[in-house]
Tab-separated table of C-alpha atoms in Angstrom:
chain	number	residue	atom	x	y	z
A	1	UNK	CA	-2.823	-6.791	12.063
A	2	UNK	CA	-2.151	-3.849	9.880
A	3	UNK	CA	-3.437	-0.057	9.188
A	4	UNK	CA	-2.651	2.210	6.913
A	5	UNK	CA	-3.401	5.966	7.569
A	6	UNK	CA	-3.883	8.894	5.283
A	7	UNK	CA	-3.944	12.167	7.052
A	8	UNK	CA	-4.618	14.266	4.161
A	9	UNK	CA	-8.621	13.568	3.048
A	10	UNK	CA	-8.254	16.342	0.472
A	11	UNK	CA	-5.065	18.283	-0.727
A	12	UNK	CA	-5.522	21.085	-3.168
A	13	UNK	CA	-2.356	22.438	-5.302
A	14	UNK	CA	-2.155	24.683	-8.469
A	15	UNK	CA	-1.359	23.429	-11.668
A	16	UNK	CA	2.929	22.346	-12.167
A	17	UNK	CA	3.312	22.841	-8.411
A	18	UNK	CA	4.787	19.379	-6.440
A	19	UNK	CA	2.493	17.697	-4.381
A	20	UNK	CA	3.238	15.211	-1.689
A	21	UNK	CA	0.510	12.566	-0.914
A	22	UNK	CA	1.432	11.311	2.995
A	23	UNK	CA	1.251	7.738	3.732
A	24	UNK	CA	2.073	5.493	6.812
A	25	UNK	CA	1.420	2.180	7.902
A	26	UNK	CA	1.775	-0.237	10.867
A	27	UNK	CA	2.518	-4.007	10.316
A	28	UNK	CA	3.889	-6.702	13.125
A	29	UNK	CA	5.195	-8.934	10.318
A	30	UNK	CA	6.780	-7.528	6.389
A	31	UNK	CA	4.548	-5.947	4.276
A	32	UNK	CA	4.171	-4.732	0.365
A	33	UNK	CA	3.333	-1.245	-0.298
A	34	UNK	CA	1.224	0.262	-3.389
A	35	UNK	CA	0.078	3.726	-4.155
A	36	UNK	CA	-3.338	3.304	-6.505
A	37	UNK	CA	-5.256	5.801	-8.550
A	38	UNK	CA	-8.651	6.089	-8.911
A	39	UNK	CA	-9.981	9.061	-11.778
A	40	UNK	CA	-13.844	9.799	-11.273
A	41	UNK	CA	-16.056	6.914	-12.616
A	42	UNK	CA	-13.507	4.865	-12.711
A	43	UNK	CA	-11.695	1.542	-11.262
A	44	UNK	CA	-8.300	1.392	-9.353
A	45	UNK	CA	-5.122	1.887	-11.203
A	46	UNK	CA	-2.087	0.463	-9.822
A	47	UNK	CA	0.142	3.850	-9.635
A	48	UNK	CA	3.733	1.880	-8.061
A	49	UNK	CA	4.199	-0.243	-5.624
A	50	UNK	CA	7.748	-1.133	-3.340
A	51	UNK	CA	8.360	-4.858	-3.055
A	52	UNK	CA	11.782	-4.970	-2.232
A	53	UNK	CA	15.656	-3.038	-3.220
A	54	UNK	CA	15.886	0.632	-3.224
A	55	UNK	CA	13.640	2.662	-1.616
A	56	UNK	CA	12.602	5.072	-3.983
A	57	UNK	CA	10.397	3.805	-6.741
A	58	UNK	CA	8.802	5.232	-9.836
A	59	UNK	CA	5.554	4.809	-11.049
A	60	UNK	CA	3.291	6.246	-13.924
A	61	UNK	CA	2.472	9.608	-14.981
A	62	UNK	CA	5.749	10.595	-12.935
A	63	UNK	CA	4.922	10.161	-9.697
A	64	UNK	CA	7.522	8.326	-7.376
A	65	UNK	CA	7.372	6.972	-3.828
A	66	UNK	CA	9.883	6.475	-1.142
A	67	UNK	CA	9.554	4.051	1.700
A	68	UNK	CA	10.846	4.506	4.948
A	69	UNK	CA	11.049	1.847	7.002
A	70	UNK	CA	12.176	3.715	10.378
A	71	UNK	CA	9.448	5.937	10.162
A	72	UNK	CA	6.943	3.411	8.938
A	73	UNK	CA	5.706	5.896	6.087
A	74	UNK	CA	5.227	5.725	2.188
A	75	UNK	CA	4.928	9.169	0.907
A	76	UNK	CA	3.654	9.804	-3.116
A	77	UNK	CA	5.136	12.265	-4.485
A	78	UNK	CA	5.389	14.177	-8.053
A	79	UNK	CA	7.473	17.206	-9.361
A	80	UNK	CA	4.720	18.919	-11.130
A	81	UNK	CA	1.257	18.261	-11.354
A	82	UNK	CA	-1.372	18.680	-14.111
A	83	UNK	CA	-4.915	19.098	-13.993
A	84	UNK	CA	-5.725	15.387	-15.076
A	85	UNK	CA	-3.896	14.126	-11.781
A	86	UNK	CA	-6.868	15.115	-10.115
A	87	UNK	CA	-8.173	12.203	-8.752
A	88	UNK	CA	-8.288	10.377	-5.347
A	89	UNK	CA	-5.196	7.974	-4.122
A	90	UNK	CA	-4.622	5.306	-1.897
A	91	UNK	CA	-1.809	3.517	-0.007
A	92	UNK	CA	-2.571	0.146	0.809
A	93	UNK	CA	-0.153	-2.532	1.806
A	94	UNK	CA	-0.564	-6.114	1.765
A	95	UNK	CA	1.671	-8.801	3.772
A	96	UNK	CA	4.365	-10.499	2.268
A	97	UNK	CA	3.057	-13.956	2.953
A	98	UNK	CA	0.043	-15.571	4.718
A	99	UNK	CA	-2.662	-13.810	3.298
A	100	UNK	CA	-3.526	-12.257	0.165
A	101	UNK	CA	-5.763	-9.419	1.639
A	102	UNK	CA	-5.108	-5.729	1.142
A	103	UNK	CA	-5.646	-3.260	3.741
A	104	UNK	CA	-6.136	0.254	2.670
A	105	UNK	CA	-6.053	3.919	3.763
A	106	UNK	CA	-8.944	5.739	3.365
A	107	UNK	CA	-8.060	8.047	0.933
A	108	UNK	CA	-6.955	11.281	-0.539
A	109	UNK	CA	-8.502	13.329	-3.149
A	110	UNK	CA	-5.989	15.456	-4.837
A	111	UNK	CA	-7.665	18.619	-6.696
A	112	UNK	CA	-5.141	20.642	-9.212
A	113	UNK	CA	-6.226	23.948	-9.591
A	114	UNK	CA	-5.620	25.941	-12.930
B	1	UNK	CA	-6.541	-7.760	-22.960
B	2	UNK	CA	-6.293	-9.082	-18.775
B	3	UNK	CA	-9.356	-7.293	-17.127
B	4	UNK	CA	-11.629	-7.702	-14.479
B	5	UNK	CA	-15.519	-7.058	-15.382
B	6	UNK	CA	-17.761	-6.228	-13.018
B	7	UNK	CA	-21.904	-5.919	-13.890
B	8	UNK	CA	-23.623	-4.244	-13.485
B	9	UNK	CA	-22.001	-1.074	-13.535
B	10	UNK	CA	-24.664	0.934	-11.603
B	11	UNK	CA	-27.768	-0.667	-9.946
B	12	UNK	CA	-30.940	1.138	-8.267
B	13	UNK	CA	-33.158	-1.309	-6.045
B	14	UNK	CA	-35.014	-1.264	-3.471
B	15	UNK	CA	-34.902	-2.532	-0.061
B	16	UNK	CA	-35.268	-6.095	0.304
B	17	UNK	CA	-35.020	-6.964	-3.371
B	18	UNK	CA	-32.554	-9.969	-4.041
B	19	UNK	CA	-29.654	-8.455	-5.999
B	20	UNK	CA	-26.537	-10.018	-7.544
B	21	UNK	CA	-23.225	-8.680	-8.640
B	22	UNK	CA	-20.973	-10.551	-10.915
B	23	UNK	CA	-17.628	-10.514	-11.232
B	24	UNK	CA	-15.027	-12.273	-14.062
B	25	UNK	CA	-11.774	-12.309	-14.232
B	26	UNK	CA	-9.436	-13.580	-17.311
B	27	UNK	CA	-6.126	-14.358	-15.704
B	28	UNK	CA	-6.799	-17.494	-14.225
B	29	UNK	CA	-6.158	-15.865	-10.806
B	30	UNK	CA	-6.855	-18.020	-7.947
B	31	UNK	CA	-7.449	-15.332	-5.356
B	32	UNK	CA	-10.765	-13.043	-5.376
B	33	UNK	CA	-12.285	-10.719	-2.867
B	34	UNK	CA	-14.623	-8.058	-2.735
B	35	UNK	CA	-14.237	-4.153	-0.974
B	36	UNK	CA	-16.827	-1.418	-0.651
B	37	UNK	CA	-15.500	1.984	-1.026
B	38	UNK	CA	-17.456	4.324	1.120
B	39	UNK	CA	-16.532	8.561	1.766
B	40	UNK	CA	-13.580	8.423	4.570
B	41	UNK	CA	-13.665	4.773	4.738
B	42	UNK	CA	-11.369	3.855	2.137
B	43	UNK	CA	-12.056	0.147	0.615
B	44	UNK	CA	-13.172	-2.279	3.327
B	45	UNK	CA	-13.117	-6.404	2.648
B	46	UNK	CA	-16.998	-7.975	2.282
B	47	UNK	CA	-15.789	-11.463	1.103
B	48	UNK	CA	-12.519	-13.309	-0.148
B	49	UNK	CA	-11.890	-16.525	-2.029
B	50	UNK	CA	-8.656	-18.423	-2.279
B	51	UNK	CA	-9.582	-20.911	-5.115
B	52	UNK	CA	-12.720	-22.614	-6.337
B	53	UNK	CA	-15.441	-23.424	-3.599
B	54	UNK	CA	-13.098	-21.529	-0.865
B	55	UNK	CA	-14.272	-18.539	0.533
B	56	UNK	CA	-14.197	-16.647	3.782
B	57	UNK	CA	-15.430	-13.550	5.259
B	58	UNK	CA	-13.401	-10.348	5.587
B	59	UNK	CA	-13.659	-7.445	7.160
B	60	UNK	CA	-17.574	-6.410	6.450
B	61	UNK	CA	-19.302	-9.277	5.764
B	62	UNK	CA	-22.738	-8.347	7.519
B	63	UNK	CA	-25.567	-9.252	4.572
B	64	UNK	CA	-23.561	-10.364	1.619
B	65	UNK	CA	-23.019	-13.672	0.204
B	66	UNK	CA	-20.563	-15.096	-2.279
B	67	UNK	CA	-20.151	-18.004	-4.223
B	68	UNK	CA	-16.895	-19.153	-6.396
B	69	UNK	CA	-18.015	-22.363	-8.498
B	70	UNK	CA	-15.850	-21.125	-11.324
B	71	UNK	CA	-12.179	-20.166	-10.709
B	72	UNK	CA	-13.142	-17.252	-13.174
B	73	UNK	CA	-16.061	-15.731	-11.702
B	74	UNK	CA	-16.932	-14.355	-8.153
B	75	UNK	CA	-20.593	-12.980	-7.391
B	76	UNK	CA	-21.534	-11.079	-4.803
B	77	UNK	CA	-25.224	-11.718	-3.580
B	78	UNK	CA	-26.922	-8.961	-1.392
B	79	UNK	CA	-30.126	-11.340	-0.319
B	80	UNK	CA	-32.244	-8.581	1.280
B	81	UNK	CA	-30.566	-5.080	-0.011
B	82	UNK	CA	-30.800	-2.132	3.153
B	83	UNK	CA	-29.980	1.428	2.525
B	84	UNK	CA	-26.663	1.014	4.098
B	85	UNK	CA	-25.440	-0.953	1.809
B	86	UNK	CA	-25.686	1.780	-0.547
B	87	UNK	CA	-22.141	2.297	-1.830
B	88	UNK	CA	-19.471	1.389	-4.269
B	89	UNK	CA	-18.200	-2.182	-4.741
B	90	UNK	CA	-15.232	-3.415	-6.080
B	91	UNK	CA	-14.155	-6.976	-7.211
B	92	UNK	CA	-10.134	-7.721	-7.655
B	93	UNK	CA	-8.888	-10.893	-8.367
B	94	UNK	CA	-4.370	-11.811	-7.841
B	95	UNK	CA	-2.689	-14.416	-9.017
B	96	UNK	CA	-0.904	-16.851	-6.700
B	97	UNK	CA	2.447	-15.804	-6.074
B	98	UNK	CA	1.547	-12.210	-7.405
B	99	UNK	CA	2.561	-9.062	-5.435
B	100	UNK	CA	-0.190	-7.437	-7.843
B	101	UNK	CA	-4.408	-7.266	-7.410
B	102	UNK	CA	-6.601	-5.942	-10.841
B	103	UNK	CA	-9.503	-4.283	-9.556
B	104	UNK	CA	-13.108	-4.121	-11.641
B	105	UNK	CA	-14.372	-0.609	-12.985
B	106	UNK	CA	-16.886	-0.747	-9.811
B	107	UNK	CA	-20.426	-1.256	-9.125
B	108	UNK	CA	-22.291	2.096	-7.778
B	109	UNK	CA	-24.941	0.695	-6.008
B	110	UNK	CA	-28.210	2.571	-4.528
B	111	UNK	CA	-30.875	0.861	-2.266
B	112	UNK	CA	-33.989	3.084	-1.671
């Protein structure tokens, strides 16, 4: 089986301050990993996601990721924020084979302040 | 344009009142499934599908119903609505062999 926890429910940051979005996971067998966005009123947007290869990845809107496998953990992360990154995120992994299911965290609602 | 279409986009019923989502995709993805999104919960599973007349339950399956006829389409039936199944649903639909789900814009839905 596999979790995925999000200890942040709510991070608030001012405007072109970084931001890091914590993510980790437990799995007994390989898993995918994927950051999504999700802007008020509206659907989920795949943000980046780590299949395989290097362990830092880039997504939109310049946010970037790195897994780390020792620590089981998936941390979001971006430079500089702007007020339209406000929004809630989650980190959800998926196995690598065997099922096509998703299991998600439950969340974190980033707020940029001006 | 590859999308997933979810309607209605916001529903008010009342309890007990058959109600049914639908959900299309145009990818010819074989795999479906339905989450709810509810405050702290994250997305949970209601219902999967791997491919025409498969389906299974997931995680929360507790007074839903699906149906896949059509590789395209998905419904979600709620066949007696109860206030806590007020919440927002979401349909996604990957392709076989895909790393990759497309969600729908979401269904808000409120059951007096």
């Amino acid at each position: 089986a596999q979790s995925v926890t999000q200890l942040d429910s709510q991070v608030p940051v001012f405007e072109e301050a970084p931001v890091e979005l914590r993510c980790n996971y437990s799995s007994s067998v390989s898993v995918y990993l994927f950051w999504y966005v999700q802007y008020p009123n509206q659907g989920l947007q795949l943000l980046l996601k780590y299949l395989s290869g290097s362990t830092l990845v880039k997504g939109i809107n310049g946010f970037e990721a790195e897994f780390n496998k020792s620590q089981t953990s998936f941390h979001l992360r971006k430079p500089s924020v702007h007020i339209s990154d406000t929004a809630e995120y989650f980190c959800a992994v998926t196995p690598t084979s065997g099922t096509y299911k998703y299991i998600f965290g439950t969340g974190t609602r980033l707020k940029v302040l001006a | 344009e590859a999308q997933v279409t979810q309607n209605p986009r916001y529903l008010i019923t009342v309890t007990g009142k058959k109600l049914t989502v639908t959900c299309s995709q145009n990818m010819n993805h074989e795999y479906m499934s339905w989450y709810r999104q509810d405050p702290g919960l994250g997305l949970r599973q209601i219902y999967y599908s791997m491919n025409v007349e498969v389906t299974d339950k997931g995680d929360v399956p507790e007074g839903y119903k699906v149906s896949r006829k059509e590789k395209r389409n998905f419904p979600l039936i709620l066949e007696s609505p109860s206030p806590n199944q007020t919440s927002l649903y979401f349909c996604a639909s990957r392709g076989q062999g895909s790393t990759e789900a497309f969600f729908g814009q979401g269904t808000r839905l409120t059951v007096v």
